[in-house]
PDB file of C-alpha atoms in Angstrom:
ATOM      1  CA  UNK A  67     -50.575 -17.060  40.129  1.00  0.00           C
ATOM      2  CA  UNK A  68     -50.017 -15.661  43.588  1.00  0.00           C
ATOM      3  CA  UNK A  69     -47.938 -18.722  44.413  1.00  0.00           C
ATOM      4  CA  UNK A  70     -45.589 -17.948  41.509  1.00  0.00           C
ATOM      5  CA  UNK A  71     -44.917 -14.340  42.485  1.00  0.00           C
ATOM      6  CA  UNK A  72     -42.192 -15.203  45.063  1.00  0.00           C
ATOM      7  CA  UNK A  73     -40.338 -17.149  42.372  1.00  0.00           C
ATOM      8  CA  UNK A  74     -40.554 -14.255  39.919  1.00  0.00           C
ATOM      9  CA  UNK A  75     -39.387 -11.917  42.607  1.00  0.00           C
ATOM     10  CA  UNK A  76     -36.444 -14.198  43.444  1.00  0.00           C
ATOM     11  CA  UNK A  77     -35.561 -14.499  39.782  1.00  0.00           C
ATOM     12  CA  UNK A  78     -35.632 -10.718  39.422  1.00  0.00           C
ATOM     13  CA  UNK A  79     -33.377 -10.340  42.454  1.00  0.00           C
ATOM     14  CA  UNK A  80     -30.932 -12.885  41.054  1.00  0.00           C
ATOM     15  CA  UNK A  81     -30.930 -11.232  37.665  1.00  0.00           C
ATOM     16  CA  UNK A  82     -30.428  -7.815  39.223  1.00  0.00           C
ATOM     17  CA  UNK A  83     -27.622  -9.149  41.377  1.00  0.00           C
ATOM     18  CA  UNK A  84     -25.934 -10.683  38.336  1.00  0.00           C
ATOM     19  CA  UNK A  85     -26.193  -7.435  36.399  1.00  0.00           C
ATOM     20  CA  UNK A  86     -24.803  -5.549  39.398  1.00  0.00           C
ATOM     21  CA  UNK A  87     -21.895  -7.977  39.719  1.00  0.00           C
ATOM     22  CA  UNK A  88     -21.261  -7.755  35.983  1.00  0.00           C
ATOM     23  CA  UNK A  89     -21.203  -3.964  36.079  1.00  0.00           C
ATOM     24  CA  UNK A  90     -19.018  -4.020  39.162  1.00  0.00           C
ATOM     25  CA  UNK A  91     -16.667  -6.490  37.498  1.00  0.00           C
ATOM     26  CA  UNK A  92     -16.349  -4.447  34.310  1.00  0.00           C
ATOM     27  CA  UNK A  93     -15.738  -1.237  36.216  1.00  0.00           C
ATOM     28  CA  UNK A  94     -13.465  -2.696  38.863  1.00  0.00           C
ATOM     29  CA  UNK A  95     -11.361  -4.962  36.656  1.00  0.00           C
ATOM     30  CA  UNK A  96      -9.285  -4.560  33.518  1.00  0.00           C
ATOM     31  CA  UNK A  97      -6.864  -6.683  31.528  1.00  0.00           C
ATOM     32  CA  UNK A  98      -3.310  -5.582  30.681  1.00  0.00           C
ATOM     33  CA  UNK A  99      -2.038  -7.811  27.880  1.00  0.00           C
ATOM     34  CA  UNK A 100       1.533  -8.885  27.172  1.00  0.00           C
ATOM     35  CA  UNK A 101       2.195  -6.026  24.721  1.00  0.00           C
ATOM     36  CA  UNK A 102       1.372  -3.349  27.297  1.00  0.00           C
ATOM     37  CA  UNK A 103       2.424  -2.169  30.693  1.00  0.00           C
ATOM     38  CA  UNK A 104      -0.236  -1.083  33.157  1.00  0.00           C
ATOM     39  CA  UNK A 105       0.188   1.728  35.660  1.00  0.00           C
ATOM     40  CA  UNK A 106      -2.045   1.697  38.716  1.00  0.00           C
ATOM     41  CA  UNK A 107      -2.497   5.146  40.252  1.00  0.00           C
ATOM     42  CA  UNK A 108      -4.713   6.995  42.718  1.00  0.00           C
ATOM     43  CA  UNK A 109      -6.931   9.668  41.244  1.00  0.00           C
ATOM     44  CA  UNK A 110      -6.514  11.930  44.237  1.00  0.00           C
ATOM     45  CA  UNK A 111      -3.314  11.981  46.188  1.00  0.00           C
ATOM     46  CA  UNK A 112      -2.448  14.783  48.584  1.00  0.00           C
ATOM     47  CA  UNK A 113       0.840  13.226  49.595  1.00  0.00           C
ATOM     48  CA  UNK A 114       3.756  14.780  47.675  1.00  0.00           C
ATOM     49  CA  UNK A 115       5.895  11.752  48.494  1.00  0.00           C
ATOM     50  CA  UNK A 116       3.331   9.410  46.919  1.00  0.00           C
ATOM     51  CA  UNK A 117       5.085   9.524  43.512  1.00  0.00           C
ATOM     52  CA  UNK A 118       2.168  11.369  41.908  1.00  0.00           C
ATOM     53  CA  UNK A 119      -0.263   8.806  43.234  1.00  0.00           C
ATOM     54  CA  UNK A 120       1.334   5.998  41.192  1.00  0.00           C
ATOM     55  CA  UNK A 121       1.396   2.630  42.921  1.00  0.00           C
ATOM     56  CA  UNK A 122       3.440   0.842  40.225  1.00  0.00           C
ATOM     57  CA  UNK A 123       3.074  -1.294  37.126  1.00  0.00           C
ATOM     58  CA  UNK A 124       0.757  -4.239  36.630  1.00  0.00           C
ATOM     59  CA  UNK A 125      -0.127  -6.934  34.071  1.00  0.00           C
ATOM     60  CA  UNK A 126      -2.887  -9.483  33.454  1.00  0.00           C
ATOM     61  CA  UNK A 127      -6.161  -9.242  35.354  1.00  0.00           C
ATOM     62  CA  UNK A 128      -6.085  -6.117  37.534  1.00  0.00           C
ATOM     63  CA  UNK A 129      -8.771  -5.357  40.151  1.00  0.00           C
ATOM     64  CA  UNK A 130      -9.087  -1.878  41.607  1.00  0.00           C
ATOM     65  CA  UNK A 131     -11.518   0.553  43.148  1.00  0.00           C
ATOM     66  CA  UNK A 132     -12.793   2.655  40.246  1.00  0.00           C
ATOM     67  CA  UNK A 133     -13.817   5.460  42.574  1.00  0.00           C
ATOM     68  CA  UNK A 134     -10.342   6.220  43.894  1.00  0.00           C
ATOM     69  CA  UNK A 135      -8.026   4.254  41.595  1.00  0.00           C
ATOM     70  CA  UNK A 136      -7.514   3.809  37.876  1.00  0.00           C
ATOM     71  CA  UNK A 137      -5.216   1.862  35.519  1.00  0.00           C
ATOM     72  CA  UNK A 138      -3.450   3.514  32.595  1.00  0.00           C
ATOM     73  CA  UNK A 139      -1.668   1.478  29.895  1.00  0.00           C
ATOM     74  CA  UNK A 140       1.292   2.164  27.575  1.00  0.00           C
ATOM     75  CA  UNK A 141       2.174  -0.102  24.630  1.00  0.00           C
ATOM     76  CA  UNK A 142       5.655  -1.628  24.909  1.00  0.00           C
ATOM     77  CA  UNK A 143       5.913  -2.777  21.284  1.00  0.00           C
ATOM     78  CA  UNK A 144       7.535  -0.627  18.585  1.00  0.00           C
ATOM     79  CA  UNK A 145       5.653   2.481  17.506  1.00  0.00           C
ATOM     80  CA  UNK A 146       6.309   4.152  14.142  1.00  0.00           C
ATOM     81  CA  UNK A 147       5.582   7.793  13.440  1.00  0.00           C
ATOM     82  CA  UNK A 148       6.143   9.811  10.265  1.00  0.00           C
ATOM     83  CA  UNK A 149       6.142  13.541  10.859  1.00  0.00           C
ATOM     84  CA  UNK A 150       5.281  16.404   8.602  1.00  0.00           C
ATOM     85  CA  UNK A 151       8.061  18.582   7.218  1.00  0.00           C
ATOM     86  CA  UNK A 152      10.409  20.388   9.603  1.00  0.00           C
ATOM     87  CA  UNK A 153      12.186  23.563   8.426  1.00  0.00           C
ATOM     88  CA  UNK A 154      15.588  24.321   9.959  1.00  0.00           C
ATOM     89  CA  UNK A 155      18.378  26.751   9.148  1.00  0.00           C
ATOM     90  CA  UNK A 156      21.940  25.746   8.353  1.00  0.00           C
ATOM     91  CA  UNK A 157      24.948  27.631   9.675  1.00  0.00           C
ATOM     92  CA  UNK A 158      24.837  30.068   6.721  1.00  0.00           C
ATOM     93  CA  UNK A 159      21.074  30.666   7.195  1.00  0.00           C
ATOM     94  CA  UNK A 160      19.994  28.457   4.275  1.00  0.00           C
ATOM     95  CA  UNK A 161      16.611  26.849   4.924  1.00  0.00           C
ATOM     96  CA  UNK A 162      16.445  23.048   4.722  1.00  0.00           C
ATOM     97  CA  UNK A 163      13.341  20.864   4.915  1.00  0.00           C
ATOM     98  CA  UNK A 164      13.397  17.611   6.900  1.00  0.00           C
ATOM     99  CA  UNK A 165      10.846  14.797   6.693  1.00  0.00           C
ATOM    100  CA  UNK A 166      11.645  12.481   9.630  1.00  0.00           C
ATOM    101  CA  UNK A 167      10.352   9.015  10.419  1.00  0.00           C
ATOM    102  CA  UNK A 168      10.992   7.497  13.834  1.00  0.00           C
ATOM    103  CA  UNK A 169      10.454   4.002  15.216  1.00  0.00           C
ATOM    104  CA  UNK A 170      10.595   3.810  18.998  1.00  0.00           C
ATOM    105  CA  UNK A 171       9.238   1.941  21.996  1.00  0.00           C
ATOM    106  CA  UNK A 172       8.643   2.740  25.641  1.00  0.00           C
ATOM    107  CA  UNK A 173      11.021   1.263  28.184  1.00  0.00           C
ATOM    108  CA  UNK A 174       8.745  -0.667  30.609  1.00  0.00           C
ATOM    109  CA  UNK A 175      11.063   0.173  33.482  1.00  0.00           C
ATOM    110  CA  UNK A 176      10.499   3.875  32.864  1.00  0.00           C
ATOM    111  CA  UNK A 177       6.742   3.706  32.202  1.00  0.00           C
ATOM    112  CA  UNK A 178       5.839   5.015  35.656  1.00  0.00           C
ATOM    113  CA  UNK A 179       8.249   7.935  35.260  1.00  0.00           C
ATOM    114  CA  UNK A 180       6.747   8.827  31.866  1.00  0.00           C
ATOM    115  CA  UNK A 181       3.206   8.715  33.210  1.00  0.00           C
ATOM    116  CA  UNK A 182       4.074  10.663  36.342  1.00  0.00           C
ATOM    117  CA  UNK A 183       5.751  13.410  34.331  1.00  0.00           C
ATOM    118  CA  UNK A 184       3.414  13.736  31.342  1.00  0.00           C
ATOM    119  CA  UNK A 185       0.088  12.026  32.229  1.00  0.00           C
ATOM    120  CA  UNK A 186      -0.813  11.604  28.545  1.00  0.00           C
ATOM    121  CA  UNK A 187      -1.005   8.736  26.060  1.00  0.00           C
ATOM    122  CA  UNK A 188       1.302   7.742  23.219  1.00  0.00           C
ATOM    123  CA  UNK A 189      -0.316   9.937  20.560  1.00  0.00           C
ATOM    124  CA  UNK A 190      -0.049  13.020  22.730  1.00  0.00           C
ATOM    125  CA  UNK A 191       3.585  12.164  23.503  1.00  0.00           C
ATOM    126  CA  UNK A 192       4.362  11.823  19.795  1.00  0.00           C
ATOM    127  CA  UNK A 193       2.866  15.193  18.973  1.00  0.00           C
ATOM    128  CA  UNK A 194       4.315  16.840  22.042  1.00  0.00           C
ATOM    129  CA  UNK A 195       7.535  15.819  23.721  1.00  0.00           C
ATOM    130  CA  UNK A 196       8.944  13.507  21.003  1.00  0.00           C
ATOM    131  CA  UNK A 197       8.253  16.010  18.226  1.00  0.00           C
ATOM    132  CA  UNK A 198       9.964  18.757  20.231  1.00  0.00           C
ATOM    133  CA  UNK A 199      13.024  16.545  20.752  1.00  0.00           C
ATOM    134  CA  UNK A 200      13.274  15.813  17.035  1.00  0.00           C
ATOM    135  CA  UNK A 201      13.004  19.476  16.079  1.00  0.00           C
ATOM    136  CA  UNK A 202      15.581  20.471  18.691  1.00  0.00           C
ATOM    137  CA  UNK A 203      18.002  17.801  17.452  1.00  0.00           C
ATOM    138  CA  UNK A 204      17.598  19.002  13.849  1.00  0.00           C
ATOM    139  CA  UNK A 205      17.974  22.663  14.779  1.00  0.00           C
ATOM    140  CA  UNK A 206      21.057  22.175  16.952  1.00  0.00           C
ATOM    141  CA  UNK A 207      22.893  19.899  14.499  1.00  0.00           C
ATOM    142  CA  UNK A 208      22.022  21.965  11.403  1.00  0.00           C
ATOM    143  CA  UNK A 209      23.629  25.021  13.007  1.00  0.00           C
ATOM    144  CA  UNK A 210      26.945  23.132  12.952  1.00  0.00           C
ATOM    145  CA  UNK A 211      26.927  22.702   9.155  1.00  0.00           C
ATOM    146  CA  UNK A 212      27.087  25.061   6.199  1.00  0.00           C
ATOM    147  CA  UNK A 213      24.877  24.330   3.217  1.00  0.00           C
ATOM    148  CA  UNK A 214      27.641  22.691   1.199  1.00  0.00           C
ATOM    149  CA  UNK A 215      28.993  20.658   4.103  1.00  0.00           C
ATOM    150  CA  UNK A 216      25.505  19.464   5.077  1.00  0.00           C
ATOM    151  CA  UNK A 217      24.825  18.206   1.546  1.00  0.00           C
ATOM    152  CA  UNK A 218      28.275  16.647   1.303  1.00  0.00           C
ATOM    153  CA  UNK A 219      28.009  14.980   4.729  1.00  0.00           C
ATOM    154  CA  UNK A 220      24.360  13.989   4.982  1.00  0.00           C
ATOM    155  CA  UNK A 221      25.214  10.642   6.598  1.00  0.00           C
ATOM    156  CA  UNK A 222      27.250  12.381   9.298  1.00  0.00           C
ATOM    157  CA  UNK A 223      24.467  14.926   9.814  1.00  0.00           C
ATOM    158  CA  UNK A 224      21.815  12.228  10.285  1.00  0.00           C
ATOM    159  CA  UNK A 225      24.130  10.343  12.634  1.00  0.00           C
ATOM    160  CA  UNK A 226      24.610  13.495  14.726  1.00  0.00           C
ATOM    161  CA  UNK A 227      20.857  14.120  14.811  1.00  0.00           C
ATOM    162  CA  UNK A 228      20.112  10.550  15.876  1.00  0.00           C
ATOM    163  CA  UNK A 229      22.800  10.605  18.586  1.00  0.00           C
ATOM    164  CA  UNK A 230      21.370  13.802  20.048  1.00  0.00           C
ATOM    165  CA  UNK A 231      17.810  12.496  19.752  1.00  0.00           C
ATOM    166  CA  UNK A 232      18.648   9.191  21.439  1.00  0.00           C
ATOM    167  CA  UNK A 233      20.352  11.015  24.292  1.00  0.00           C
ATOM    168  CA  UNK A 234      17.305  13.181  25.021  1.00  0.00           C
ATOM    169  CA  UNK A 235      14.684  10.446  24.529  1.00  0.00           C
ATOM    170  CA  UNK A 236      16.464   7.642  26.382  1.00  0.00           C
ATOM    171  CA  UNK A 237      16.798   9.793  29.462  1.00  0.00           C
ATOM    172  CA  UNK A 238      12.991  10.004  29.535  1.00  0.00           C
ATOM    173  CA  UNK A 239      12.350   6.304  28.889  1.00  0.00           C
ATOM    174  CA  UNK A 240      11.996   6.123  25.080  1.00  0.00           C
ATOM    175  CA  UNK A 241      14.169   3.693  23.083  1.00  0.00           C
ATOM    176  CA  UNK A 242      14.883   4.732  19.467  1.00  0.00           C
ATOM    177  CA  UNK A 243      14.806   1.742  17.111  1.00  0.00           C
ATOM    178  CA  UNK A 244      15.097   3.568  13.771  1.00  0.00           C
ATOM    179  CA  UNK A 245      15.412   7.141  12.636  1.00  0.00           C
ATOM    180  CA  UNK A 246      15.521   8.304   9.021  1.00  0.00           C
ATOM    181  CA  UNK A 247      14.892  11.598   7.311  1.00  0.00           C
ATOM    182  CA  UNK A 248      14.540  13.011   3.826  1.00  0.00           C
ATOM    183  CA  UNK A 249      16.628  16.172   3.448  1.00  0.00           C
ATOM    184  CA  UNK A 250      15.479  18.747   0.889  1.00  0.00           C
ATOM    185  CA  UNK A 251      17.855  21.695   0.301  1.00  0.00           C
ATOM    186  CA  UNK A 252      16.640  25.122  -0.905  1.00  0.00           C
ATOM    187  CA  UNK A 253      15.893  25.440  -4.626  1.00  0.00           C
ATOM    188  CA  UNK A 254      18.784  27.870  -5.162  1.00  0.00           C
ATOM    189  CA  UNK A 255      21.222  25.341  -3.738  1.00  0.00           C
ATOM    190  CA  UNK A 256      19.728  22.594  -5.889  1.00  0.00           C
ATOM    191  CA  UNK A 257      20.350  24.751  -8.990  1.00  0.00           C
ATOM    192  CA  UNK A 258      23.952  25.279  -7.910  1.00  0.00           C
ATOM    193  CA  UNK A 259      24.400  21.571  -7.303  1.00  0.00           C
ATOM    194  CA  UNK A 260      22.973  20.745 -10.733  1.00  0.00           C
ATOM    195  CA  UNK A 261      25.276  23.285 -12.397  1.00  0.00           C
ATOM    196  CA  UNK A 262      28.264  21.922 -10.491  1.00  0.00           C
ATOM    197  CA  UNK A 263      27.422  18.354 -11.472  1.00  0.00           C
ATOM    198  CA  UNK A 264      27.024  19.407 -15.119  1.00  0.00           C
ATOM    199  CA  UNK A 265      30.422  21.130 -15.045  1.00  0.00           C
ATOM    200  CA  UNK A 266      32.046  18.082 -13.461  1.00  0.00           C
ATOM    201  CA  UNK A 267      30.504  15.791 -16.063  1.00  0.00           C
ATOM    202  CA  UNK A 268      31.671  18.073 -18.893  1.00  0.00           C
ATOM    203  CA  UNK A 269      35.190  18.175 -17.459  1.00  0.00           C
ATOM    204  CA  UNK A 270      35.243  14.408 -17.135  1.00  0.00           C
ATOM    205  CA  UNK A 271      34.014  14.034 -20.698  1.00  0.00           C
ATOM    206  CA  UNK A 272      36.728  16.388 -22.000  1.00  0.00           C
ATOM    207  CA  UNK A 273      39.350  14.569 -19.934  1.00  0.00           C
ATOM    208  CA  UNK A 274      38.206  11.240 -21.322  1.00  0.00           C
ATOM    209  CA  UNK A 275      38.347  12.611 -24.874  1.00  0.00           C
ATOM    210  CA  UNK A 276      41.920  13.837 -24.290  1.00  0.00           C
ATOM    211  CA  UNK A 277      42.906  10.471 -22.878  1.00  0.00           C
ATOM    212  CA  UNK A 278      41.295   8.744 -25.847  1.00  0.00           C
ATOM    213  CA  UNK A 279      43.179  10.994 -28.304  1.00  0.00           C
ATOM    214  CA  UNK A 280      46.449  10.362 -26.472  1.00  0.00           C
ATOM    215  CA  UNK A 281      45.789   6.648 -26.520  1.00  0.00           C
ATOM    216  CA  UNK A 282      45.058   6.710 -30.261  1.00  0.00           C
ATOM    217  CA  UNK A 283      48.246   8.695 -30.890  1.00  0.00           C
ATOM    218  CA  UNK A 284      50.270   6.209 -28.863  1.00  0.00           C
ATOM    219  CA  UNK A 285      48.721   3.373 -30.849  1.00  0.00           C
ATOM    220  CA  UNK A 286      49.647   5.078 -34.139  1.00  0.00           C
ATOM    221  CA  UNK A 287      53.219   5.692 -32.929  1.00  0.00           C
ATOM    222  CA  UNK A 288      53.492   2.127 -31.758  1.00  0.00           C
ATOM    223  CA  UNK A 289      52.304   0.862 -35.144  1.00  0.00           C
ATOM    224  CA  UNK A 290      54.795   3.116 -36.998  1.00  0.00           C
ATOM    225  CA  UNK A 291      57.649   2.031 -34.734  1.00  0.00           C
ATOM    226  CA  UNK A 292      56.644  -1.567 -35.245  1.00  0.00           C
ATOM    227  CA  UNK A 293      56.634  -1.173 -39.040  1.00  0.00           C
ATOM    228  CA  UNK A 294      60.027   0.568 -38.956  1.00  0.00           C
ATOM    229  CA  UNK A 295      61.516  -2.132 -36.793  1.00  0.00           C
ATOM    230  CA  UNK A 296      60.078  -4.781 -39.084  1.00  0.00           C
ATOM    231  CA  UNK A 297      61.615  -3.113 -42.155  1.00  0.00           C
ATOM    232  CA  UNK A 298      64.982  -2.773 -40.412  1.00  0.00           C
ATOM    233  CA  UNK A 299      64.922  -6.408 -39.392  1.00  0.00           C
ATOM    234  CA  UNK A 300      64.117  -7.381 -42.996  1.00  0.00           C
ATOM    235  CA  UNK A 301      66.943  -5.202 -44.381  1.00  0.00           C
ATOM    236  CA  UNK A 302      69.402  -6.556 -41.856  1.00  0.00           C
ATOM    237  CA  UNK A 303      68.412 -10.076 -42.799  1.00  0.00           C
ATOM    238  CA  UNK A 304      68.937  -9.405 -46.510  1.00  0.00           C
ATOM    239  CA  UNK A 305      72.318  -7.764 -45.874  1.00  0.00           C
ATOM    240  CA  UNK A 306      73.374 -10.677 -43.734  1.00  0.00           C
ATOM    241  CA  UNK A 307      72.305 -13.066 -46.455  1.00  0.00           C
ATOM    242  CA  UNK A 308      74.293 -11.190 -49.096  1.00  0.00           C
ATOM    243  CA  UNK A 309      77.400 -11.091 -46.907  1.00  0.00           C
ATOM    244  CA  UNK A 310      77.130 -14.775 -46.245  1.00  0.00           C
ATOM    245  CA  UNK A 311      76.817 -15.595 -49.956  1.00  0.00           C
ATOM    246  CA  UNK A 312      79.728 -13.357 -50.884  1.00  0.00           C
ATOM    247  CA  UNK A 313      81.928 -14.882 -48.234  1.00  0.00           C
ATOM    248  CA  UNK A 314      81.151 -18.376 -49.507  1.00  0.00           C
ATOM    249  CA  UNK A 315      82.354 -17.627 -53.089  1.00  0.00           C
ATOM    250  CA  UNK A 316      86.003 -18.980 -52.976  1.00  0.00           C
ATOM    251  CA  UNK A 317      88.520 -18.679 -55.919  1.00  0.00           C
ATOM    252  CA  UNK A 318      87.887 -22.334 -56.831  1.00  0.00           C
ATOM    253  CA  UNK A 319      84.195 -21.616 -57.269  1.00  0.00           C
ATOM    254  CA  UNK A 320      85.053 -18.611 -59.505  1.00  0.00           C
ATOM    255  CA  UNK A 321      87.460 -20.731 -61.632  1.00  0.00           C
ATOM    256  CA  UNK A 322      84.883 -23.491 -61.943  1.00  0.00           C
ATOM    257  CA  UNK A 323      82.397 -20.958 -63.142  1.00  0.00           C
ATOM    258  CA  UNK A 324      84.917 -19.676 -65.772  1.00  0.00           C
ATOM    259  CA  UNK A 325      85.597 -23.215 -67.028  1.00  0.00           C
ATOM    260  CA  UNK A 326      81.904 -23.865 -67.409  1.00  0.00           C
ATOM    261  CA  UNK A 327      81.551 -20.703 -69.468  1.00  0.00           C
ATOM    262  CA  UNK A 328      84.773 -21.318 -71.711  1.00  0.00           C
ATOM    263  CA  UNK A 329      84.084 -22.026 -75.415  1.00  0.00           C
ATOM    264  CA  UNK A 330      87.280 -24.126 -75.985  1.00  0.00           C
ATOM    265  CA  UNK A 331      89.347 -21.447 -77.770  1.00  0.00           C
ATOM    266  CA  UNK A 332      92.738 -20.406 -76.536  1.00  0.00           C
ATOM    267  CA  UNK A 333      93.383 -16.771 -76.052  1.00  0.00           C
ATOM    268  CA  UNK A 334      95.388 -15.011 -78.769  1.00  0.00           C
ATOM    269  CA  UNK A 335      97.607 -13.235 -76.350  1.00  0.00           C
ATOM    270  CA  UNK A 336      99.042 -14.966 -73.340  1.00  0.00           C
ATOM    271  CA  UNK A 337     101.556 -13.913 -70.833  1.00  0.00           C
ATOM    272  CA  UNK A 338     104.269 -16.130 -69.513  1.00  0.00           C
ATOM    273  CA  UNK A 339     107.017 -15.879 -67.032  1.00  0.00           C
ATOM    274  CA  UNK A 340     109.243 -13.909 -69.364  1.00  0.00           C
ATOM    275  CA  UNK A 341     106.866 -11.737 -71.278  1.00  0.00           C
ATOM    276  CA  UNK A 342     104.045 -11.817 -73.782  1.00  0.00           C
ATOM    277  CA  UNK A 343     103.449 -14.415 -76.538  1.00  0.00           C
ATOM    278  CA  UNK A 344     101.204 -14.028 -79.527  1.00  0.00           C
ATOM    279  CA  UNK A 345      99.983 -16.605 -82.118  1.00  0.00           C
ATOM    280  CA  UNK A 346     101.378 -14.983 -85.378  1.00  0.00           C
ATOM    281  CA  UNK A 347      99.764 -17.450 -87.752  1.00  0.00           C
ATOM    282  CA  UNK A 348      96.340 -16.547 -86.544  1.00  0.00           C
ATOM    283  CA  UNK A 349      97.136 -12.900 -86.957  1.00  0.00           C
ATOM    284  CA  UNK A 350      98.431 -13.431 -90.554  1.00  0.00           C
ATOM    285  CA  UNK A 351      95.485 -15.618 -91.371  1.00  0.00           C
ATOM    286  CA  UNK A 352      93.254 -12.969 -90.129  1.00  0.00           C
ATOM    287  CA  UNK A 353      94.883 -10.401 -92.410  1.00  0.00           C
ATOM    288  CA  UNK A 354      94.510 -12.614 -95.501  1.00  0.00           C
TER     289      UNK A 354
END
C-alpha cells in the first residue's frame, strides 16, 4: 500500500492541475459567435485617451486576463421590440395613443462607440435610449399636425416619425429595419369621424337615388320619343303609299274600270258636238 501512495499522489496532482487548467480556461476564454460582435475592454483604465478602456472588437475564440480585462458582446442580427402605448399631443392638444413596433440591428462598426457611451446591454438600450428616441420622434412630429390632418395623413405622419427616428438612431449606431405604429385617436374624435362618415354615406346614397331617378326619367323619355318616332315613320310610310297609288291611277285605268262596271245599256241622254240628244221612243214607251 505504501508503494501505491506516490501514484495516488501523482494522480491527485494531475487531476488538480486539470481542474485548475479547466477553470482557468473557462474564466480566461470566451467564444464570440458569428451573430455577435465582441468588445474587449479593460476594467480599470485611468487613461482618458484610452477610449474608455476599450481595446476593440473581437470574434471567435478570445483569450483575456479576467482580472483586468473582460469581453462584452452585442448581437448584430435584427432585434424586434414592441412597446407599450405612448401618449402624445397633437397641435390642437388632442391626445393620441401610439403603439409602436420597431425592428433594428446594431451596426458592428459602431459597437465600440455604443458600449463606450452606454455600457449596457440590448435590453437596457431598448428600454432606455431607443424608447426615448421613439417618444421624442412621436412628440415632435405630432406637434406639427392637427387632429384632423393627422388622421387624414397617417402615412405621412408615420413617414415623418420614422425619418426622425432613423436620423437619431443611426447617428448612434442603430439601423432601423422596420417601424410601424397603431394610432388611436381620442374617443371624441372617433365619434366625430363616425358621424362624418355617416353623413357622407347618406349624402352619397341620396345622390345615387337622384341619379337613379334621373336615369329612369331619361329612359322613359327615350322610350316615348322612340314610340313617337316609330308612329311618325309608320304614318309617313302610309301617306307615301297612298300618294304612290293615287299617282299610278291614269285615265285609261279609270276608263277600264268603268267599262268593267257597265251593264250594256246606253244612256238616255247624250251630248254631242252640237247639243243634247234624247231617245224619244224610250221616253214615250216609259209613259205608256
